[in-house]
CSV table of C-alpha atoms in Angstrom, one decimal:
chain,number,residue,atom,x,y,z
H,55,MET,CA,46.0,-14.4,26.5
H,56,ASP,CA,47.6,-15.1,29.5
H,57,GLY,CA,51.3,-14.0,29.4
H,58,GLY,CA,52.1,-17.3,31.4
H,59,VAL,CA,50.8,-19.7,28.7
H,60,ARG,CA,53.9,-21.6,27.3
H,61,ALA,CA,55.1,-22.6,24.0
H,62,PHE,CA,54.9,-20.7,21.3
H,63,CYS,CA,53.9,-17.4,22.6
H,64,ALA,CA,57.3,-16.9,24.4
H,65,ALA,CA,60.7,-18.0,23.4
H,66,SER,CA,61.7,-21.0,25.7
H,67,GLU,CA,64.2,-23.8,26.0
H,68,THR,CA,61.6,-26.1,24.5
H,69,GLN,CA,61.4,-24.1,21.8
H,70,ALA,CA,65.1,-24.4,21.3
H,71,ARG,CA,65.1,-27.9,21.1
H,72,ASP,CA,62.4,-28.1,19.0
H,73,LEU,CA,63.9,-25.9,16.3
H,74,ALA,CA,67.4,-27.9,16.6
H,75,GLN,CA,65.6,-31.7,16.5
H,76,SER,CA,63.9,-30.5,13.5
H,77,TYR,CA,66.6,-31.3,11.2
H,78,TYR,CA,66.8,-35.0,12.0
H,79,GLY,CA,63.4,-36.2,11.9
H,80,ASN,CA,59.5,-35.6,11.6
H,81,HIS,CA,57.9,-34.2,14.4
H,82,VAL,CA,55.3,-35.9,16.6
H,83,LYS,CA,52.2,-34.5,15.7
H,84,ILE,CA,51.2,-33.7,19.2
H,85,TRP,CA,50.7,-30.5,20.6
H,86,PHE,CA,50.0,-29.4,24.1
H,87,SER,CA,47.9,-26.3,26.2
H,88,ASP,CA,47.4,-25.8,29.5
H,89,GLU,CA,44.6,-23.5,29.9
H,90,GLU,CA,42.5,-23.2,32.9
H,91,GLY,CA,45.6,-24.6,34.5
H,92,ALA,CA,45.1,-27.9,33.1
H,93,LEU,CA,47.7,-29.5,30.3
H,94,ARG,CA,46.0,-31.4,27.5
H,95,GLU,CA,47.2,-33.2,25.1
H,96,PHE,CA,45.4,-33.5,21.5
H,97,VAL,CA,46.6,-34.0,17.6
H,98,PRO,CA,44.8,-31.3,15.5
H,99,PRO,CA,41.8,-32.2,13.1
H,100,SER,CA,43.3,-32.3,9.4
H,101,VAL,CA,41.0,-30.0,8.8
H,102,MET,CA,42.5,-27.6,11.1
H,103,THR,CA,45.9,-26.4,10.8
H,104,VAL,CA,47.9,-24.7,13.0
H,105,GLY,CA,49.3,-20.9,12.4
H,106,ALA,CA,52.9,-19.7,12.1
H,107,ASP,CA,52.6,-18.3,15.6
H,108,GLY,CA,51.7,-21.7,16.9
H,109,THR,CA,48.3,-20.9,17.8
H,110,LEU,CA,44.9,-23.1,17.0
H,111,GLY,CA,41.7,-20.8,16.9
H,112,SER,CA,42.4,-18.6,19.9
H,113,VAL,CA,44.4,-21.5,21.8
H,114,CYS,CA,48.3,-21.3,22.0
H,115,LEU,CA,49.9,-24.2,21.4
H,116,ASP,CA,53.4,-26.0,22.3
H,117,ARG,CA,54.4,-28.8,19.4
H,118,ASP,CA,56.2,-32.0,21.1
H,119,PRO,CA,59.7,-31.6,20.5
H,120,ASP,CA,60.6,-35.4,19.7
H,121,VAL,CA,60.8,-36.8,16.5
H,122,LEU,CA,59.9,-40.0,14.9
H,123,ASP,CA,63.1,-41.8,14.4
H,124,THR,CA,65.1,-41.9,11.1
H,125,TRP,CA,64.0,-45.0,9.9
H,126,PHE,CA,59.8,-43.5,9.9
H,127,SER,CA,61.4,-40.7,7.4
H,128,SER,CA,63.3,-43.4,5.8
H,129,GLY,CA,60.0,-45.2,5.0
H,130,LEU,CA,59.1,-42.6,3.2
H,131,TRP,CA,61.7,-42.4,0.4
H,132,PRO,CA,60.5,-44.7,-2.5
H,133,PHE,CA,57.7,-41.7,-3.0
H,134,GLY,CA,58.7,-39.0,-0.8
H,135,THR,CA,61.7,-37.9,-2.9
H,136,LEU,CA,59.1,-38.0,-6.2
H,137,GLY,CA,57.3,-35.1,-4.9
H,138,TRP,CA,54.7,-36.6,-3.2
H,139,PRO,CA,52.0,-35.5,-1.5
H,140,ALA,CA,52.1,-33.2,-4.4
H,141,ASP,CA,50.7,-34.2,-7.5
H,142,ASP,CA,54.4,-34.1,-9.1
H,143,PRO,CA,55.6,-35.5,-12.4
H,144,ALA,CA,58.0,-37.6,-10.9
H,145,MET,CA,55.4,-39.8,-9.5
H,146,LYS,CA,55.4,-41.6,-12.6
H,147,TYR,CA,58.4,-43.9,-11.5
H,148,PHE,CA,57.1,-45.0,-8.5
H,149,PRO,CA,56.9,-48.2,-8.1
H,150,GLY,CA,60.4,-48.7,-8.7
H,151,ASP,CA,61.9,-52.5,-9.9
H,152,VAL,CA,64.8,-53.6,-7.4
H,153,LEU,CA,66.0,-52.3,-4.3
H,154,ILE,CA,69.4,-53.2,-3.1
H,155,THR,CA,70.8,-53.1,0.2
H,156,GLY,CA,72.6,-54.0,3.0
H,157,GLN,CA,71.6,-57.4,4.8
H,158,ASP,CA,71.2,-55.9,8.1
H,159,ILE,CA,69.0,-53.2,7.6
H,160,LEU,CA,65.8,-56.2,6.4
H,161,PHE,CA,63.7,-54.9,8.8
H,162,PHE,CA,64.4,-51.4,9.9
H,163,TRP,CA,64.6,-49.7,6.0
H,164,VAL,CA,63.0,-52.4,4.0
H,165,ALA,CA,60.2,-53.5,5.9
H,166,ARG,CA,59.0,-50.0,6.8
H,167,MET,CA,59.1,-48.9,3.2
H,168,MET,CA,56.9,-51.8,2.4
H,169,MET,CA,54.6,-50.7,4.7
H,170,MET,CA,54.5,-47.2,3.9
H,171,SER,CA,54.0,-47.3,0.5
H,172,GLN,CA,50.9,-50.1,1.1
H,173,ALA,CA,49.4,-47.5,3.5
H,174,VAL,CA,50.0,-44.9,1.6
H,175,LEU,CA,49.7,-45.5,-1.9
H,176,GLU,CA,48.5,-49.1,-1.6
H,177,GLN,CA,51.3,-50.6,-3.8
H,178,ASP,CA,54.9,-52.3,-3.0
H,179,PRO,CA,57.6,-50.0,-3.7
H,180,PHE,CA,59.9,-52.5,-5.4
H,181,HIS,CA,59.1,-55.9,-6.9
H,182,THR,CA,62.4,-57.2,-6.0
H,183,ILE,CA,65.1,-56.8,-2.7
H,184,TYR,CA,68.8,-57.6,-3.4
H,185,LEU,CA,70.0,-58.5,-0.1
H,186,HIS,CA,74.3,-58.0,0.1
H,187,GLN,CA,76.5,-58.9,3.2
H,188,LEU,CA,78.5,-56.1,5.0
H,189,VAL,CA,81.5,-54.9,3.8
H,190,ARG,CA,84.4,-55.7,5.5
H,191,ASP,CA,88.4,-56.1,5.4
H,192,ALA,CA,90.5,-58.3,3.6
H,193,LYS,CA,90.7,-60.6,6.2
H,194,GLY,CA,86.8,-61.0,6.1
H,195,GLU,CA,86.6,-58.7,9.7
H,196,LYS,CA,84.0,-56.0,10.3
H,197,MET,CA,85.8,-52.4,10.0
H,198,SER,CA,86.6,-50.4,12.9
H,199,LYS,CA,88.0,-47.1,13.9
H,200,THR,CA,89.5,-49.3,17.0
H,201,LYS,CA,91.1,-51.8,15.0
H,202,GLY,CA,92.2,-49.8,12.3
H,203,ASN,CA,91.2,-51.5,9.4
H,204,VAL,CA,88.6,-48.8,7.5
H,205,ILE,CA,88.6,-48.6,4.0
H,206,ASP,CA,87.4,-44.6,3.2
H,207,PRO,CA,85.9,-45.4,-0.2
H,208,LEU,CA,86.5,-41.5,-1.0
H,209,ASP,CA,90.4,-42.2,-0.3
H,210,MET,CA,90.0,-45.4,-2.7
H,211,ILE,CA,88.4,-43.0,-5.1
H,212,ASP,CA,91.0,-40.1,-4.9
H,213,GLN,CA,93.8,-42.7,-5.4
H,214,TYR,CA,92.3,-45.3,-7.6
H,215,GLY,CA,89.1,-44.0,-9.3
H,216,ALA,CA,85.6,-44.5,-8.8
H,217,ASP,CA,85.2,-46.9,-11.4
H,218,ALA,CA,88.2,-49.2,-9.6
H,219,LEU,CA,86.0,-49.4,-6.7
H,220,ARG,CA,82.5,-49.9,-8.5
H,221,PHE,CA,84.4,-53.1,-9.9
H,222,SER,CA,86.0,-54.4,-7.2
H,223,ASN,CA,82.3,-54.0,-5.5
H,224,ALA,CA,80.4,-55.8,-8.6
H,225,GLN,CA,83.3,-58.4,-8.7
H,226,MET,CA,82.9,-59.3,-4.9
H,227,ALA,CA,79.0,-59.2,-5.0
H,228,ALA,CA,78.4,-62.8,-5.1
H,229,ILE,CA,74.9,-63.9,-3.6
H,230,GLY,CA,75.4,-65.1,0.3
H,231,GLY,CA,79.1,-64.5,-0.3
H,232,VAL,CA,81.4,-62.2,2.2
H,233,LEU,CA,82.1,-58.7,0.7
H,234,LYS,CA,86.2,-58.7,1.7
H,235,ILE,CA,87.6,-55.3,0.2
H,236,SER,CA,91.1,-54.4,0.1
H,237,GLU,CA,93.0,-51.5,-1.6
H,238,ASP,CA,95.2,-54.6,-3.5
H,239,ARG,CA,91.6,-55.5,-4.6
H,240,ILE,CA,91.1,-51.7,-5.6
H,241,LYS,CA,94.4,-51.1,-7.2
H,242,GLY,CA,94.1,-54.8,-8.9
H,243,TYR,CA,90.8,-53.2,-10.9
H,244,ARG,CA,92.6,-49.7,-11.5
H,245,ASN,CA,95.1,-51.6,-13.5
H,246,PHE,CA,92.4,-53.5,-15.1
H,247,GLY,CA,90.9,-49.5,-16.5
H,248,THR,CA,94.5,-49.0,-17.6
H,249,LYS,CA,94.2,-52.1,-19.7
H,250,LEU,CA,91.6,-51.2,-21.5
H,251,TRP,CA,92.9,-47.7,-22.2
H,252,ASN,CA,96.0,-49.2,-23.3
H,253,ALA,CA,93.8,-51.3,-25.7
H,254,PHE,CA,92.7,-48.1,-27.3
H,255,SER,CA,96.1,-47.0,-27.7
H,256,PHE,CA,97.1,-49.8,-30.0
H,257,ALA,CA,94.4,-49.0,-31.9
H,258,GLU,CA,95.5,-45.0,-32.2
H,259,HIS,CA,98.9,-46.8,-32.5
H,260,TYR,CA,98.2,-48.4,-36.1
H,261,ALA,CA,95.9,-45.3,-37.2
H,262,ILE,CA,92.8,-47.1,-36.5
H,263,LEU,CA,90.4,-44.4,-36.6
H,264,TYR,CA,87.1,-44.5,-35.1
H,265,PRO,CA,84.7,-42.9,-37.1
H,266,GLY,CA,81.7,-43.6,-34.4
H,267,ASP,CA,79.3,-46.5,-33.7
H,268,PRO,CA,81.1,-48.6,-36.3
H,269,ALA,CA,78.6,-51.4,-37.5
H,270,ARG,CA,79.6,-55.1,-37.1
H,271,PRO,CA,81.8,-56.2,-40.0
H,272,ALA,CA,81.1,-59.3,-42.1
H,273,ALA,CA,84.3,-61.5,-41.2
H,274,THR,CA,86.1,-63.9,-43.3
H,275,LEU,CA,89.3,-64.3,-41.5
H,276,THR,CA,89.2,-66.9,-39.1
H,277,LEU,CA,90.7,-64.6,-36.3
H,278,ASN,CA,88.0,-62.4,-36.8
H,279,LYS,CA,85.6,-64.8,-36.8
H,280,TRP,CA,86.8,-66.1,-33.6
H,281,ILE,CA,86.6,-62.8,-31.4
H,282,ILE,CA,83.1,-61.8,-32.8
H,283,GLY,CA,81.9,-65.4,-31.6
H,284,GLU,CA,83.5,-64.9,-28.1
H,285,THR,CA,81.6,-61.3,-27.8
H,286,GLY,CA,78.3,-63.0,-28.6
H,287,LYS,CA,79.0,-65.6,-26.0
H,288,LEU,CA,80.1,-62.6,-23.9
H,289,ARG,CA,76.8,-60.7,-24.3
H,290,GLU,CA,74.6,-63.9,-23.1
H,291,THR,CA,76.5,-64.7,-20.6
H,292,VAL,CA,76.6,-60.6,-18.6
H,293,ASP,CA,72.6,-60.5,-19.4
H,294,ALA,CA,72.2,-64.1,-17.9
H,295,ALA,CA,74.0,-63.2,-14.8
H,296,LEU,CA,72.6,-59.8,-14.4
H,297,HIS,CA,68.9,-61.1,-14.8
H,298,ALA,CA,69.9,-63.3,-12.0
H,299,TYR,CA,71.4,-60.5,-10.0
H,300,ARG,CA,74.8,-62.7,-10.5
H,301,PHE,CA,76.6,-59.4,-10.5
H,302,ASN,CA,80.2,-60.9,-9.7
H,303,ASP,CA,79.5,-63.7,-12.3
H,304,ALA,CA,79.0,-60.6,-15.3
H,305,ALA,CA,82.1,-59.0,-13.5
H,306,ASP,CA,84.4,-61.7,-13.8
H,307,ALA,CA,83.3,-62.5,-17.6
H,308,LEU,CA,83.8,-59.5,-18.4
H,309,TYR,CA,87.1,-58.8,-17.2
H,310,ALA,CA,88.3,-62.6,-18.4
H,311,PHE,CA,87.2,-61.3,-22.0
H,312,THR,CA,88.3,-58.0,-22.2
H,313,TRP,CA,92.1,-58.5,-20.6
H,314,GLY,CA,92.3,-62.1,-21.6
H,315,LYS,CA,90.5,-62.8,-24.6
H,316,VAL,CA,91.0,-59.0,-26.3
H,317,CYS,CA,94.1,-57.6,-24.8
H,318,ASP,CA,96.2,-60.8,-24.7
H,319,TRP,CA,95.2,-62.7,-27.5
H,320,TYR,CA,93.4,-60.8,-29.6
H,321,LEU,CA,95.3,-57.7,-30.0
H,322,GLU,CA,98.6,-60.2,-30.0
H,323,PHE,CA,97.3,-61.8,-33.1
H,324,SER,CA,96.2,-59.1,-35.0
H,325,LYS,CA,99.4,-57.3,-34.9
H,326,PRO,CA,101.1,-59.5,-38.3
H,327,ILE,CA,98.0,-58.7,-40.0
H,328,LEU,CA,97.7,-55.0,-39.2
H,329,GLN,CA,101.9,-55.0,-40.2
H,330,GLY,CA,100.8,-57.0,-43.4
H,331,GLU,CA,100.7,-56.0,-47.0
H,332,ASP,CA,97.1,-57.7,-47.4
H,333,ALA,CA,95.2,-54.5,-47.5
H,334,ALA,CA,91.5,-56.2,-47.3
H,335,ALA,CA,92.7,-58.8,-44.3
H,336,LYS,CA,94.0,-55.4,-42.8
H,337,LEU,CA,90.9,-53.4,-43.2
H,338,GLU,CA,88.8,-56.3,-41.9
H,339,THR,CA,90.7,-56.7,-38.9
H,340,GLU,CA,90.7,-52.9,-38.3
H,341,GLN,CA,86.6,-53.1,-38.8
H,342,THR,CA,86.8,-56.0,-36.2
H,343,LEU,CA,89.0,-54.4,-33.7
H,344,ARG,CA,86.9,-50.8,-33.8
H,345,TRP,CA,83.5,-53.2,-33.0
H,346,VAL,CA,84.6,-55.6,-30.3
H,347,LEU,CA,86.0,-52.2,-28.4
H,348,ASP,CA,83.1,-50.5,-28.4
H,349,GLN,CA,80.9,-53.5,-27.3
H,350,CYS,CA,83.8,-53.9,-24.6
H,351,LEU,CA,82.8,-50.2,-23.7
H,352,ILE,CA,79.4,-51.0,-23.7
H,353,LEU,CA,79.2,-54.0,-21.9
H,354,LEU,CA,81.3,-52.9,-19.1
H,355,HIS,CA,79.3,-49.5,-18.9
H,356,PRO,CA,76.9,-50.4,-16.2
H,357,ILE,CA,80.2,-51.0,-14.0
H,358,MET,CA,82.8,-48.5,-14.9
H,359,PRO,CA,80.4,-46.1,-16.7
H,360,PHE,CA,83.6,-43.2,-16.1
H,361,ILE,CA,86.3,-44.5,-18.1
H,362,THR,CA,84.4,-46.1,-20.7
H,363,GLU,CA,82.2,-42.6,-21.5
H,364,GLU,CA,85.8,-41.2,-21.7
H,365,LEU,CA,86.9,-43.7,-24.2
H,366,TRP,CA,83.7,-43.9,-26.0
H,367,GLY,CA,83.5,-40.0,-26.7
H,368,GLN,CA,87.1,-39.9,-28.0
H,369,ALA,CA,85.7,-41.4,-31.1
H,370,ASP,CA,85.5,-38.6,-34.4
H,371,SER,CA,81.9,-38.4,-34.3
H,372,ARG,CA,79.0,-40.0,-32.0
H,373,ALA,CA,75.3,-40.7,-32.8
H,374,LYS,CA,74.8,-40.5,-28.3
H,375,MET,CA,76.7,-40.8,-25.3
H,376,LEU,CA,77.8,-44.2,-24.4
H,377,CYS,CA,75.1,-44.2,-21.5
H,378,HIS,CA,72.0,-43.7,-24.0
H,379,ALA,CA,73.7,-46.7,-26.7
H,380,ASP,CA,71.6,-49.4,-27.1
H,381,TRP,CA,72.2,-52.3,-25.5
H,382,PRO,CA,73.4,-55.2,-27.7
H,383,SER,CA,70.8,-58.0,-28.9
H,384,TYR,CA,73.2,-60.3,-30.5
H,385,GLY,CA,74.4,-63.8,-28.6
H,386,ASN,CA,75.7,-67.4,-29.6
H,387,GLU,CA,74.6,-66.8,-33.1
H,388,LEU,CA,77.7,-65.3,-33.8
H,389,VAL,CA,79.7,-68.2,-33.3
H,390,ASP,CA,81.2,-70.0,-36.1
H,391,ALA,CA,82.0,-73.6,-34.6
H,392,ASP,CA,85.1,-74.1,-37.0
H,393,ALA,CA,86.9,-70.3,-36.0
H,394,ASP,CA,86.3,-71.3,-32.1
H,395,ARG,CA,87.5,-74.7,-32.2
H,396,GLU,CA,90.8,-73.4,-34.2
H,397,MET,CA,91.7,-70.3,-31.8
H,398,ASN,CA,90.8,-71.9,-28.9
H,399,TRP,CA,93.5,-74.8,-29.6
H,400,VAL,CA,95.6,-72.2,-30.7
H,401,ILE,CA,95.5,-70.7,-27.4
H,402,GLY,CA,95.2,-73.8,-25.5
H,403,LEU,CA,98.8,-75.1,-27.4
H,404,ILE,CA,100.1,-71.9,-26.6
H,405,ASP,CA,99.2,-71.6,-22.7
H,406,ASN,CA,100.4,-75.5,-22.5
H,407,THR,CA,103.7,-74.7,-24.0
H,408,ARG,CA,104.2,-71.7,-21.8
H,409,SER,CA,103.1,-73.6,-18.4
H,410,ALA,CA,105.6,-76.4,-19.4
H,411,ARG,CA,108.8,-74.4,-19.7
H,412,ALA,CA,107.9,-72.4,-17.0
H,413,GLN,CA,107.4,-75.2,-14.6
H,414,VAL,CA,110.9,-76.5,-15.4
H,415,HIS,CA,112.8,-73.3,-15.9
H,416,VAL,CA,113.7,-73.0,-19.7
H,417,PRO,CA,115.3,-69.7,-19.8
H,418,ALA,CA,112.3,-66.8,-21.3
H,419,GLY,CA,114.2,-66.0,-24.0
H,420,ALA,CA,115.2,-69.0,-25.4
H,421,GLN,CA,113.9,-70.3,-29.0
H,422,VAL,CA,112.7,-74.2,-28.2
H,423,PRO,CA,111.9,-77.2,-30.4
H,424,LEU,CA,108.8,-78.6,-30.3
H,425,LEU,CA,108.2,-82.5,-31.2
H,426,VAL,CA,104.5,-84.2,-31.7
H,427,THR,CA,102.8,-87.5,-31.9
H,428,GLY,CA,99.7,-88.4,-33.0
H,429,LEU,CA,98.2,-85.1,-34.4
H,430,ASP,CA,94.8,-85.3,-36.3
H,431,ALA,CA,93.9,-83.6,-39.8
H,432,LYS,CA,92.3,-81.1,-38.0
H,433,GLY,CA,95.5,-80.5,-35.5
H,434,GLN,CA,97.5,-80.2,-38.3
H,435,SER,CA,95.6,-78.0,-40.2
H,436,ALA,CA,95.3,-75.5,-36.8
H,437,TRP,CA,99.1,-75.6,-36.8
H,438,ASP,CA,99.5,-74.8,-40.5
H,439,ASN,CA,97.4,-72.4,-40.7
H,440,ASN,CA,98.7,-70.2,-37.2
H,441,ALA,CA,102.2,-72.0,-37.0
H,442,ALA,CA,103.9,-68.1,-37.3
H,443,LEU,CA,101.9,-67.1,-34.3
H,444,ILE,CA,102.2,-69.9,-31.6
H,445,GLN,CA,106.2,-70.2,-33.0
H,446,ARG,CA,106.4,-66.9,-32.1
H,447,LEU,CA,103.8,-66.5,-29.0
H,448,ALA,CA,105.2,-69.5,-27.5
H,449,ARG,CA,109.0,-69.3,-28.5
H,450,ILE,CA,109.3,-72.3,-30.6
H,451,ASP,CA,111.6,-72.4,-33.2
H,452,SER,CA,110.3,-75.8,-35.1
H,453,LEU,CA,108.0,-78.8,-35.3
H,454,THR,CA,109.0,-82.4,-35.5
H,455,HIS,CA,106.8,-85.4,-36.1
H,456,VAL,CA,107.9,-88.6,-33.9
H,457,ASP,CA,106.5,-91.7,-32.9
H,458,ALA,CA,107.7,-91.6,-29.5
H,459,PHE,CA,108.9,-88.8,-27.3
H,460,PRO,CA,112.6,-89.3,-25.9
H,461,LYS,CA,113.0,-89.2,-22.0
H,462,GLY,CA,112.9,-86.5,-20.0
H,463,CYS,CA,110.4,-84.5,-22.5
H,464,VAL,CA,107.3,-82.9,-21.2
H,465,THR,CA,104.1,-83.5,-22.6
H,466,ILE,CA,101.7,-81.3,-23.5
H,467,PRO,CA,98.7,-83.3,-24.5
H,468,MET,CA,96.0,-81.4,-27.2
H,469,GLU,CA,92.8,-82.3,-28.8
H,470,GLY,CA,93.8,-84.8,-31.7
H,471,GLY,CA,97.4,-84.9,-30.8
H,472,THR,CA,100.6,-84.8,-28.1
H,473,PHE,CA,103.2,-82.3,-28.3
H,474,GLY,CA,106.3,-82.5,-26.3
H,475,LEU,CA,109.2,-80.2,-24.8
H,476,PRO,CA,112.4,-81.9,-25.0
H,477,LEU,CA,114.4,-80.5,-21.6
H,478,ALA,CA,118.0,-82.3,-23.0
H,479,GLY,CA,120.8,-79.3,-23.3
H,480,LEU,CA,117.9,-76.6,-22.2
H,481,ILE,CA,118.2,-76.5,-18.7
H,482,ASP,CA,120.8,-77.6,-16.1
H,483,VAL,CA,119.2,-80.6,-15.0
H,484,ALA,CA,120.7,-80.9,-11.5
H,485,ALA,CA,120.4,-77.8,-10.6
H,486,GLU,CA,116.5,-78.0,-11.4
H,487,ILE,CA,116.2,-81.2,-9.9
H,488,ALA,CA,117.4,-79.7,-6.7
H,489,ARG,CA,115.2,-76.4,-6.7
H,490,LEU,CA,111.9,-78.5,-7.2
H,491,GLU,CA,112.8,-80.8,-4.7
H,492,LYS,CA,113.3,-77.9,-2.2
H,493,THR,CA,110.4,-76.3,-3.2
H,494,SER,CA,108.6,-79.4,-2.5
H,495,GLN,CA,110.0,-80.1,1.0
H,496,LYS,CA,108.3,-76.5,1.7
H,497,LEU,CA,105.2,-77.8,0.2
H,498,ALA,CA,104.9,-80.8,2.1
H,499,LYS,CA,105.3,-78.7,5.4
H,500,GLU,CA,102.2,-76.3,4.2
H,501,LEU,CA,99.9,-79.4,3.5
H,502,GLY,CA,100.9,-81.2,6.6
H,503,GLY,CA,99.4,-78.0,8.4
H,504,LEU,CA,96.4,-77.9,6.1
H,505,ARG,CA,95.3,-81.7,6.4
H,506,GLY,CA,96.4,-81.4,10.5
H,507,ARG,CA,93.3,-78.5,10.8
H,508,LEU,CA,91.0,-79.9,8.3
H,509,ASN,CA,91.6,-83.3,10.0
H,510,ASN,CA,90.5,-81.8,13.2
H,511,PRO,CA,86.7,-82.1,14.1
H,512,ALA,CA,87.0,-79.0,16.7
H,513,PHE,CA,88.5,-76.9,14.0
H,514,VAL,CA,85.4,-77.9,11.4
H,515,ALA,CA,82.9,-77.5,14.3
H,516,SER,CA,84.1,-73.9,15.5
H,517,ALA,CA,85.6,-72.4,12.9
H,518,PRO,CA,83.3,-69.9,10.2
H,519,ASP,CA,82.0,-71.9,7.4
H,520,GLU,CA,84.1,-69.5,5.1
H,521,VAL,CA,87.4,-70.1,6.6
H,522,VAL,CA,86.8,-73.8,6.9
H,523,GLU,CA,85.9,-73.6,2.5
H,524,GLU,CA,89.1,-71.6,2.5
H,525,ALA,CA,91.2,-73.9,4.3
H,526,ARG,CA,89.8,-76.9,1.8
H,527,ALA,CA,90.3,-74.6,-1.2
H,528,ASN,CA,93.7,-74.4,-0.1
H,529,LEU,CA,94.5,-78.1,0.2
H,530,ALA,CA,93.2,-78.7,-3.4
H,531,LEU,CA,95.3,-75.9,-4.8
H,532,ARG,CA,98.7,-76.8,-2.9
H,533,GLU,CA,97.8,-81.2,-3.8
H,534,ASN,CA,97.7,-80.0,-7.4
H,535,GLU,CA,101.0,-77.8,-7.4
H,536,ASP,CA,102.7,-80.9,-5.5
H,537,THR,CA,101.6,-83.2,-8.1
H,538,GLN,CA,103.0,-81.1,-10.9
H,539,ILE,CA,105.9,-80.9,-9.1
H,540,LYS,CA,106.6,-84.2,-8.4
H,541,ALA,CA,105.9,-85.2,-12.2
H,542,ALA,CA,108.7,-82.7,-13.2
H,543,ILE,CA,111.1,-84.0,-10.8
H,544,ALA,CA,110.4,-87.8,-12.3
H,545,ARG,CA,110.8,-86.3,-16.0
H,546,LEU,CA,114.3,-84.7,-15.0
H,547,GLN,CA,115.4,-87.5,-13.3
H,548,GLU,CA,115.0,-89.6,-16.8
H,549,LEU,CA,117.9,-87.3,-18.0
H,550,GLY,CA,120.1,-88.6,-15.1
C-alpha cells in the first residue's frame, strides 16, 4: 500500500475529528478511497465489512467524518433501547403504549420515531401521543437565562422534594393549557406532602396500629359510611381522568380528597369517637381510618411515589411494596346515599357558618348563638345526630327555632331550612361598616380597571387568549366579592 494513502492508514486531523464526533451521533456510512489518484466514494455492501484497521479487502478507506443529526439517533429510541438489532428479550416490550412529550418536537422526534419503527419493524411504536405545552414561568413567559426566570428542577428537588415537583407538573397538565410553574406552587405541594405525613402521625398519636394491607371494614356509623363512599367516588374520578389523559383533573381530585375530605373533615370528626368510651365505634373508626389512609397512598402513588412508598413501608408488615400493590376496582357502589347526604349537609353548614362569621369579622374564638327557621325533618335529624360536631367546629353555643330572623341577621340558606347568625352585640357595627366600605371603595377601582381593559377591543384582539381569560375570571371573582361586601354592609346598617 502506497504510504500516501490517507485515512485509517495514518493518524490525521480527520481521524481526530471523526473520533470526537463519534460520541454525538451515528456516523454517515460513506467511505472514501483515493487510490490511483482518483477519489472515489461508496457505501460498502452489507455483506462486506470494514476491518478495524480501516481496510476493505486490499483497499485502505477513510470514513466520512460527519454524523447524522441527533434526531436520527433519537428516532431509533423505541426499539434501540431494547437491544435491537440483537434478539434481545427486552424487545417483547415493543411496541409501547403512550408517548408523552412536548408539542414543540412533534416533527423532529415523534415523526421520526414513527417512520423508523415502520421502516425497520413495520409497526407503530405506540398507540397514543400526548403532547404537552412547554413549561413556562409563573407569568407564562418562556424561561430564559437572560431574563433570570429559569427554575432549575434539581434545585427544586433539593429544596422541596421530587414529589412536590411531580405533583406541580401533574396539576398543571391540562390539555392545551400553559404549564406555568413557580417556586411558590412547588412549595405548596411540599406542604401537601407534609399534610399527608401528618395524617399518619395522627393515627400514630391514637395508637392506631397498621398490621399491613387492611381490608375495607363493614361500616355501621354514618361518618365511616360517608368517608368510604367518598373514597369510592374518588377512585372512579381518578380512573376516568387518567384514562382521558387529564392528569390535572386526577391531581385536583386527589388533593381535594386527601387534604379536604380526609384531613380537614374526617380526622376532625373522628376525634370524639377515638377519644370516647364506645369500644365498638372506636374499633370500627380505627379500621376505617387505616383503610382510607391506605387508599390515599395507593391512588397518590403514580404522582407522588416517594412519600407514599415510605409511608406504606411504615406498617408493621406488608405483603408487597406499594409499587406492586393492586390498583383498586371499587367505585360508586360504596356510596351510602343517606350517609352522604347527612355528612355533606353537616360540612356545608359548618363551612357556611364559618364563612358568615369571617365575612363580618366575628371574633374567631367567640361562641355565638345560631337561629333557624323552616327546618324540615331531615335537616333536624342531621342536626340532632351531629350537633356536638357542628357546635364545636363552627363555635356555636346554641340553636334556637324562630318564626322570623331579627334585623341584621346573617342568613345561611341550607337544604331543608335557613339558619341565621344574629350580629347584635357580637361586633362593633360602626367600625365594621367603615372597614367594609373602605374595602368596597378599593374594590371598585379594581373593577373599573378590569372592565376598562375588557371593554377595550384592542386589548381583547391583541392580548394572548390566556391573558384575556385570566382578566375575565378575575373580574367575575371581584364582582362576586363586591356583591357579598355590599350585602354585608346592608345587614349591618339594619342594626343602626
